Amino acid sequence: MAAMPTRDVIVVGASAGGVEALKTLVSGLPEGFPAAVFVVLHVPAHGPSVLPRILSRAGPLEAVHPQNGQAFEPGKVYIAPPDHHLLLHPGRIRLARGPRENGHRPAADALFRSAARVYGRRVIGVVLSGALDDGTAGMVAVKRVGGLAVVQHPDDAMYDGMPQSVLNHVAADHCLPVADIPALLVRLVGEPLPEPPPEVPGMSPDSVREADMAELEPGAVHDPQRPGDPSVYGCPECGGVLWELRDGEVLRFRCRVGHAWSAETLFAEQADGLEAALWSAMRALEEQAVLARRMFERALGRHHTHVAEAYAIQEKDARAQAELVRRVLLNRRPDTPNGTPDPSAPRPTPIAPVAPPDGDS
């Protein structure tokens, strides 16, 4: 008699504050745990990761960075290596340097979506501490195929952005402190998989196409039938047009080559881009003022009075404009950890007119 199927594929996403949460999670999983655990933690793209060593020491399960194409087995923890998406194929792991999602590679959304596509109801998605909202769109895909959604309670998370985003958009099956999640997973993995309810819709065609985009599949990248509708926004990563996607209540964007953004992360990325533009403007104005001063002195030394006066005016204008930009930079409102403006932060003071430099008329 064939064994009853179980939920034996666990996908985990974490970011800021995630190392401590992951240590707590794996420390409570027993030796011989009958499920494979796949982990995405946002880490810098360059340099080695010591997370496998940390998690191997935290509990009885071996934690490793897998090789591309490696077969996986229960009772092990597979961690996405830096700068690679961790994706699941039937019985094997795929590592891909496909387009970043929400500015990350690896991304939890990419892992969750690939697991949902291949393993359906056998998947348990887990979202732990982290800022912003990577993992939300992937958890939507997990739920659409009948998988389970487990979320660290926001009050228990060092950064509550990722857990709270999932709770805002997905009907989570369990929300609890991370210390209680291992016992829950042991119980869920040990239960036979129930018959699917008739209302489970399955993966949407757009989600399937997005799963292919994570691996830069030519068919998905070249497909003229782009998922979603063209928006008025440009991709912060490549400048291409972003297509607007909706999956339930989740609003997202994806460009032609596959860079993906949630609305919240796109907003945060635009804020970063605006600040970079302001710094560039300030630098250009300061350089212009310095050059104008040099040209003024050069013209004055040659007794070209009218030319010197023109350069003096240009220097004064450049310094005044640079001061305006400086005040804007100083008075930009701080962001909360999840990337949204903090309503309790002090509002910027009005910018007063800039007095001309001493000695200018």
Tab-separated table of C-alpha atoms in Angstrom:
chain	number	residue	atom	x	y	z
A	1	MET	CA	0.000	0.000	0.000
A	2	ALA	CA	1.444	3.392	-1.029
A	3	ALA	CA	2.273	5.841	1.726
A	4	MET	CA	-0.074	8.758	2.144
A	5	PRO	CA	1.406	12.009	0.780
A	6	THR	CA	2.411	14.618	3.344
A	7	ARG	CA	3.495	18.232	3.400
A	8	ASP	CA	7.206	17.568	3.014
A	9	VAL	CA	8.487	20.729	1.297
A	10	ILE	CA	9.084	23.719	3.583
A	11	VAL	CA	10.148	27.038	2.080
A	12	VAL	CA	11.336	29.838	4.365
A	13	GLY	CA	11.916	33.517	3.668
A	14	ALA	CA	13.673	35.990	5.966
A	15	SER	CA	15.599	39.236	5.821
A	16	ALA	CA	16.598	41.742	8.519
A	17	GLY	CA	16.608	39.992	11.881
A	18	GLY	CA	16.309	36.676	10.099
A	19	VAL	CA	19.489	34.980	11.318
A	20	GLU	CA	18.286	34.796	14.919
A	21	ALA	CA	14.822	33.689	13.807
A	22	LEU	CA	16.302	30.963	11.589
A	23	LYS	CA	18.530	29.708	14.407
A	24	THR	CA	15.484	29.383	16.646
A	25	LEU	CA	13.542	27.635	13.905
A	26	VAL	CA	16.126	24.992	13.011
A	27	SER	CA	17.131	24.379	16.633
A	28	GLY	CA	13.659	22.966	17.276
A	29	LEU	CA	13.513	20.612	14.290
A	30	PRO	CA	14.388	17.025	15.269
A	31	GLU	CA	16.948	14.724	13.714
A	32	GLY	CA	15.337	12.712	10.930
A	33	PHE	CA	12.816	15.473	10.211
A	34	PRO	CA	10.767	14.022	7.325
A	35	ALA	CA	10.758	17.149	5.147
A	36	ALA	CA	13.282	19.187	3.177
A	37	VAL	CA	13.723	22.795	4.273
A	38	PHE	CA	14.681	25.504	1.761
A	39	VAL	CA	15.795	28.912	3.017
A	40	VAL	CA	16.179	32.331	1.412
A	41	LEU	CA	17.835	35.001	3.533
A	42	HIS	CA	18.702	38.333	1.954
A	43	VAL	CA	22.508	38.551	2.030
A	44	PRO	CA	25.062	40.707	0.179
A	45	ALA	CA	25.778	39.499	-3.340
A	46	HIS	CA	29.560	39.507	-2.871
A	47	GLY	CA	31.514	37.509	-0.349
A	48	PRO	CA	30.915	34.106	1.232
A	49	SER	CA	27.957	33.250	3.442
A	50	VAL	CA	28.491	31.470	6.757
A	51	LEU	CA	24.791	30.814	7.281
A	52	PRO	CA	25.102	27.041	6.630
A	53	ARG	CA	27.695	26.801	9.406
A	54	ILE	CA	25.544	28.872	11.777
A	55	LEU	CA	22.401	26.822	11.204
A	56	SER	CA	24.233	23.485	11.280
A	57	ARG	CA	25.510	24.385	14.743
A	58	ALA	CA	22.082	25.609	15.885
A	59	GLY	CA	20.326	22.253	15.533
A	60	PRO	CA	20.662	18.599	14.506
A	61	LEU	CA	19.918	19.132	10.787
A	62	GLU	CA	22.746	19.652	8.300
A	63	ALA	CA	22.529	22.997	6.508
A	64	VAL	CA	24.268	23.461	3.154
A	65	HIS	CA	24.561	25.670	0.102
A	66	PRO	CA	23.383	23.274	-2.630
A	67	GLN	CA	24.899	22.804	-6.055
A	68	ASN	CA	22.936	23.536	-9.203
A	69	GLY	CA	20.996	20.431	-10.216
A	70	GLN	CA	21.561	18.707	-6.877
A	71	ALA	CA	18.918	16.231	-5.708
A	72	PHE	CA	17.441	17.107	-2.338
A	73	GLU	CA	16.362	14.879	0.497
A	74	PRO	CA	14.355	15.201	3.725
A	75	GLY	CA	16.098	16.092	6.947
A	76	LYS	CA	18.384	18.735	5.409
A	77	VAL	CA	18.326	22.515	5.203
A	78	TYR	CA	19.189	23.983	1.790
A	79	ILE	CA	20.192	27.652	1.833
A	80	ALA	CA	20.270	29.938	-1.197
A	81	PRO	CA	23.877	30.987	-1.892
A	82	PRO	CA	24.615	34.690	-2.367
A	83	ASP	CA	23.479	36.247	-5.657
A	84	HIS	CA	21.511	33.150	-6.758
A	85	HIS	CA	17.817	32.408	-6.735
A	86	LEU	CA	17.039	29.065	-5.091
A	87	LEU	CA	14.367	27.346	-7.212
A	88	LEU	CA	12.772	23.920	-7.105
A	89	HIS	CA	12.357	21.453	-9.954
A	90	PRO	CA	10.955	17.935	-9.507
A	91	GLY	CA	13.354	16.295	-7.036
A	92	ARG	CA	16.159	18.771	-7.761
A	93	ILE	CA	17.401	22.237	-6.964
A	94	ARG	CA	18.038	24.905	-9.560
A	95	LEU	CA	20.315	27.848	-8.864
A	96	ALA	CA	19.764	30.770	-11.211
A	97	ARG	CA	21.091	34.294	-11.588
A	98	GLY	CA	17.816	35.485	-13.039
A	99	PRO	CA	16.353	38.982	-12.560
A	100	ARG	CA	16.183	40.359	-9.043
A	101	GLU	CA	12.815	40.499	-7.320
A	102	ASN	CA	12.187	43.419	-4.974
A	103	GLY	CA	15.848	44.239	-5.459
A	104	HIS	CA	16.968	40.853	-4.113
A	105	ARG	CA	18.690	37.791	-5.480
A	106	PRO	CA	17.988	35.387	-3.845
A	107	ALA	CA	14.337	36.313	-3.345
A	108	ALA	CA	11.750	34.519	-1.243
A	109	ASP	CA	9.044	35.152	-3.844
A	110	ALA	CA	11.001	33.248	-6.492
A	111	LEU	CA	11.557	30.254	-4.188
A	112	PHE	CA	7.953	30.129	-2.990
A	113	ARG	CA	6.556	30.424	-6.515
A	114	SER	CA	8.745	27.633	-7.879
A	115	ALA	CA	7.849	25.344	-4.968
A	116	ALA	CA	4.131	25.999	-5.426
A	117	ARG	CA	4.395	25.275	-9.129
A	118	VAL	CA	6.072	21.883	-8.666
A	119	TYR	CA	4.818	20.597	-5.305
A	120	GLY	CA	1.452	22.272	-4.839
A	121	ARG	CA	-0.330	21.243	-1.647
A	122	ARG	CA	2.822	19.614	-0.254
A	123	VAL	CA	4.359	23.046	0.379
A	124	ILE	CA	4.450	24.902	3.680
A	125	GLY	CA	5.547	28.522	3.312
A	126	VAL	CA	7.153	30.239	6.315
A	127	VAL	CA	7.874	33.981	6.498
A	128	LEU	CA	10.085	35.272	9.305
A	129	SER	CA	11.522	38.621	10.362
A	130	GLY	CA	12.341	41.080	7.594
A	131	ALA	CA	11.710	44.560	6.255
A	132	LEU	CA	9.384	45.428	3.360
A	133	ASP	CA	7.431	42.593	1.742
A	134	ASP	CA	9.446	39.937	-0.089
A	135	GLY	CA	7.589	36.646	0.338
A	136	THR	CA	4.063	38.033	0.094
A	137	ALA	CA	3.527	37.380	-3.620
A	138	GLY	CA	5.166	33.974	-3.259
A	139	MET	CA	2.884	33.106	-0.353
A	140	VAL	CA	-0.113	34.026	-2.501
A	141	ALA	CA	1.068	31.396	-5.009
A	142	VAL	CA	1.514	28.823	-2.213
A	143	LYS	CA	-2.015	29.412	-0.969
A	144	ARG	CA	-3.501	29.278	-4.464
A	145	VAL	CA	-2.303	25.689	-4.913
A	146	GLY	CA	-3.500	24.559	-1.485
A	147	GLY	CA	-0.270	24.933	0.480
A	148	LEU	CA	-0.078	26.311	4.002
A	149	ALA	CA	1.051	29.762	5.137
A	150	VAL	CA	2.920	30.079	8.441
A	151	VAL	CA	3.979	33.526	9.646
A	152	GLN	CA	6.115	34.655	12.546
A	153	HIS	CA	3.966	36.906	14.705
A	154	PRO	CA	4.886	40.532	13.932
A	155	ASP	CA	5.211	41.340	17.644
A	156	ASP	CA	7.787	38.553	17.931
A	157	ALA	CA	9.821	39.621	14.876
A	158	MET	CA	12.797	41.957	15.102
A	159	TYR	CA	11.524	43.557	11.866
A	160	ASP	CA	7.819	43.082	11.250
A	161	GLY	CA	7.570	44.280	7.635
A	162	MET	CA	7.610	40.890	5.879
A	163	PRO	CA	5.349	39.062	8.369
A	164	GLN	CA	2.863	41.922	8.526
A	165	SER	CA	2.713	42.206	4.739
A	166	VAL	CA	1.788	38.514	4.434
A	167	LEU	CA	-0.922	38.922	7.081
A	168	ASN	CA	-2.278	41.969	5.239
A	169	HIS	CA	-2.659	40.113	1.935
A	170	VAL	CA	-2.923	36.383	2.631
A	171	ALA	CA	-5.238	34.298	4.803
A	172	ALA	CA	-2.408	32.826	6.880
A	173	ASP	CA	-3.059	29.415	8.409
A	174	HIS	CA	-0.836	30.005	11.436
A	175	CYS	CA	0.678	33.131	13.035
A	176	LEU	CA	2.806	32.506	16.110
A	177	PRO	CA	6.169	33.262	17.747
A	178	VAL	CA	9.135	31.711	16.004
A	179	ALA	CA	9.920	29.560	19.053
A	180	ASP	CA	6.598	27.765	18.514
A	181	ILE	CA	6.978	27.211	14.772
A	182	PRO	CA	9.231	24.077	14.938
A	183	ALA	CA	6.645	22.094	16.941
A	184	LEU	CA	3.942	23.234	14.521
A	185	LEU	CA	5.984	22.111	11.510
A	186	VAL	CA	6.656	18.715	13.093
A	187	ARG	CA	2.925	18.282	13.563
A	188	LEU	CA	1.968	19.496	10.073
A	189	VAL	CA	4.591	17.359	8.343
A	190	GLY	CA	3.434	14.289	10.254
A	191	GLU	CA	-0.201	14.643	9.180
A	192	PRO	CA	-1.482	12.921	6.008
A	193	LEU	CA	-2.274	15.372	3.250
A	194	PRO	CA	-6.038	15.906	3.145
A	195	GLU	CA	-8.050	15.845	-0.040
A	196	PRO	CA	-7.967	19.215	-1.787
A	197	PRO	CA	-11.040	21.389	-1.389
A	198	PRO	CA	-12.860	22.046	-4.653
A	199	GLU	CA	-12.266	25.793	-4.523
A	200	VAL	CA	-8.455	25.601	-4.790
A	201	PRO	CA	-7.735	27.556	-8.015
A	202	GLY	CA	-4.138	26.468	-8.718
A	203	MET	CA	-1.288	28.524	-10.153
A	204	SER	CA	-2.341	31.445	-12.327
A	205	PRO	CA	-0.862	31.609	-15.866
A	206	ASP	CA	0.953	34.811	-14.889
A	207	SER	CA	2.579	33.101	-11.892
A	208	VAL	CA	3.731	30.229	-14.103
A	209	ARG	CA	5.269	32.705	-16.527
A	210	GLU	CA	6.927	34.549	-13.638
A	211	ALA	CA	8.413	31.293	-12.379
A	212	ASP	CA	10.031	30.876	-15.783
A	213	MET	CA	11.282	34.471	-15.720
A	214	ALA	CA	13.253	33.760	-12.531
A	215	GLU	CA	15.373	31.402	-14.664
A	216	LEU	CA	15.448	33.745	-17.681
A	217	GLU	CA	13.650	31.154	-19.787
A	218	PRO	CA	13.655	32.522	-23.376
A	219	GLY	CA	10.011	31.616	-23.878
A	220	ALA	CA	8.969	33.770	-20.932
A	221	VAL	CA	11.300	36.690	-21.683
A	222	HIS	CA	10.427	36.863	-25.402
A	223	ASP	CA	6.703	36.205	-24.949
A	224	PRO	CA	4.858	39.194	-26.530
A	225	GLN	CA	1.902	38.547	-24.232
A	226	ARG	CA	3.346	40.281	-21.207
A	227	PRO	CA	1.650	39.565	-17.882
A	228	GLY	CA	-0.357	42.561	-16.687
A	229	ASP	CA	-0.863	46.013	-18.179
A	230	PRO	CA	1.767	48.645	-19.040
A	231	SER	CA	2.166	51.207	-16.257
A	232	VAL	CA	3.561	54.729	-16.230
A	233	TYR	CA	6.560	53.661	-14.129
A	234	GLY	CA	10.076	52.717	-15.134
A	235	CYS	CA	12.056	49.837	-13.674
A	236	PRO	CA	14.562	51.194	-11.112
A	237	GLU	CA	17.021	48.481	-12.108
A	238	CYS	CA	17.057	48.663	-15.928
A	239	GLY	CA	14.805	51.599	-16.832
A	240	GLY	CA	12.338	49.491	-18.825
A	241	VAL	CA	8.570	49.863	-18.711
A	242	LEU	CA	6.959	48.123	-15.744
A	243	TRP	CA	3.830	46.013	-16.249
A	244	GLU	CA	1.250	46.207	-13.475
A	245	LEU	CA	0.174	42.850	-12.037
A	246	ARG	CA	-2.605	42.023	-9.598
A	247	ASP	CA	-2.902	38.734	-7.750
A	248	GLY	CA	-5.800	39.148	-5.363
A	249	GLU	CA	-5.048	42.241	-3.293
A	250	VAL	CA	-1.310	42.194	-4.043
A	251	LEU	CA	-0.196	44.940	-6.449
A	252	ARG	CA	3.129	44.250	-8.153
A	253	PHE	CA	5.168	45.308	-11.175
A	254	ARG	CA	7.508	43.453	-13.531
A	255	CYS	CA	9.583	44.722	-16.460
A	256	ARG	CA	10.243	43.068	-19.802
A	257	VAL	CA	13.404	41.287	-18.693
A	258	GLY	CA	11.874	40.133	-15.415
A	259	HIS	CA	12.834	42.527	-12.604
A	260	ALA	CA	9.926	42.378	-10.163
A	261	TRP	CA	8.755	44.931	-7.608
A	262	SER	CA	5.960	45.119	-5.094
A	263	ALA	CA	4.260	48.502	-4.857
A	264	GLU	CA	5.834	49.082	-1.440
A	265	THR	CA	9.340	48.160	-2.549
A	266	LEU	CA	9.004	50.193	-5.753
A	267	PHE	CA	8.042	53.205	-3.639
A	268	ALA	CA	11.096	52.698	-1.413
A	269	GLU	CA	13.355	52.237	-4.453
A	270	GLN	CA	12.014	55.438	-6.030
A	271	ALA	CA	12.757	57.281	-2.785
A	272	ASP	CA	16.339	56.005	-2.915
A	273	GLY	CA	16.583	57.054	-6.572
A	274	LEU	CA	15.274	60.514	-5.746
A	275	GLU	CA	17.865	60.941	-3.014
A	276	ALA	CA	20.630	59.834	-5.381
A	277	ALA	CA	19.417	62.376	-7.933
A	278	LEU	CA	19.424	65.126	-5.310
A	279	TRP	CA	22.996	64.286	-4.287
A	280	SER	CA	24.040	64.364	-7.959
A	281	ALA	CA	22.344	67.738	-8.380
A	282	MET	CA	24.089	69.134	-5.310
A	283	ARG	CA	27.459	67.862	-6.494
A	284	ALA	CA	26.946	69.374	-9.969
A	285	LEU	CA	25.901	72.741	-8.531
A	286	GLU	CA	28.860	72.864	-6.141
A	287	GLU	CA	31.240	72.053	-9.000
A	288	GLN	CA	29.622	74.712	-11.152
A	289	ALA	CA	30.038	77.291	-8.391
A	290	VAL	CA	33.718	76.436	-7.946
A	291	LEU	CA	34.364	76.615	-11.687
A	292	ALA	CA	32.452	79.893	-11.960
A	293	ARG	CA	34.612	81.353	-9.164
A	294	ARG	CA	37.760	80.289	-11.015
A	295	MET	CA	36.500	81.803	-14.275
A	296	PHE	CA	35.561	85.000	-12.396
A	297	GLU	CA	39.072	85.348	-10.989
A	298	ARG	CA	40.607	84.598	-14.380
A	299	ALA	CA	38.455	87.211	-16.126
A	300	LEU	CA	39.094	89.761	-13.394
A	301	GLY	CA	42.852	89.211	-13.698
A	302	ARG	CA	42.595	90.053	-17.398
A	303	HIS	CA	40.484	93.168	-16.607
A	304	HIS	CA	37.429	91.690	-18.381
A	305	THR	CA	35.048	93.332	-15.921
A	306	HIS	CA	31.746	92.495	-17.639
A	307	VAL	CA	32.707	88.863	-18.141
A	308	ALA	CA	33.821	88.640	-14.508
A	309	GLU	CA	30.473	90.054	-13.331
A	310	ALA	CA	28.604	87.406	-15.356
A	311	TYR	CA	30.627	84.619	-13.736
A	312	ALA	CA	30.024	86.126	-10.278
A	313	ILE	CA	26.277	85.984	-10.871
A	314	GLN	CA	26.510	82.378	-12.042
A	315	GLU	CA	28.495	81.440	-8.936
A	316	LYS	CA	25.922	83.084	-6.665
A	317	ASP	CA	23.032	81.319	-8.431
A	318	ALA	CA	24.757	77.917	-8.277
A	319	ARG	CA	25.530	78.275	-4.564
A	320	ALA	CA	21.959	79.372	-3.806
A	321	GLN	CA	20.531	76.400	-5.702
A	322	ALA	CA	22.981	74.014	-4.004
A	323	GLU	CA	21.828	75.366	-0.632
A	324	LEU	CA	18.208	74.671	-1.548
A	325	VAL	CA	19.070	71.078	-2.480
A	326	ARG	CA	21.083	70.705	0.729
A	327	ARG	CA	18.082	71.771	2.802
A	328	VAL	CA	15.817	69.357	0.952
A	329	LEU	CA	18.243	66.507	1.688
A	330	LEU	CA	18.463	67.455	5.368
A	331	ASN	CA	14.686	67.682	5.745
A	332	ARG	CA	13.677	64.492	3.930
A	333	ARG	CA	11.463	62.471	6.274
A	334	PRO	CA	12.899	59.234	7.663
A	335	ASP	CA	11.343	55.892	6.738
A	336	THR	CA	10.083	53.205	9.077
A	337	PRO	CA	11.731	49.729	8.860
A	338	ASN	CA	9.099	48.501	6.400
A	339	GLY	CA	9.775	51.373	4.039
A	340	THR	CA	6.703	53.557	4.640
A	341	PRO	CA	6.871	57.122	5.981
A	342	ASP	CA	6.777	57.350	9.751
A	343	PRO	CA	3.755	59.485	10.733
A	344	SER	CA	5.412	60.297	14.063
A	345	ALA	CA	8.526	61.743	12.423
A	346	PRO	CA	8.880	65.550	12.533
A	347	ARG	CA	7.735	67.355	9.425
A	348	PRO	CA	10.322	69.353	7.474
A	349	THR	CA	10.562	73.044	8.211
A	350	PRO	CA	9.818	75.436	5.338
A	351	ILE	CA	12.815	76.425	3.287
A	352	ALA	CA	13.656	80.067	3.842
A	353	PRO	CA	14.969	82.266	1.026
A	354	VAL	CA	18.719	81.981	0.591
A	355	ALA	CA	20.713	85.134	1.196
A	356	PRO	CA	23.423	85.883	-1.372
A	357	PRO	CA	27.017	85.208	-0.324
A	358	ASP	CA	28.805	88.035	1.427
A	359	GLY	CA	30.334	90.475	-0.922
A	360	ASP	CA	27.989	89.762	-3.833
A	361	SER	CA	25.626	92.387	-5.078
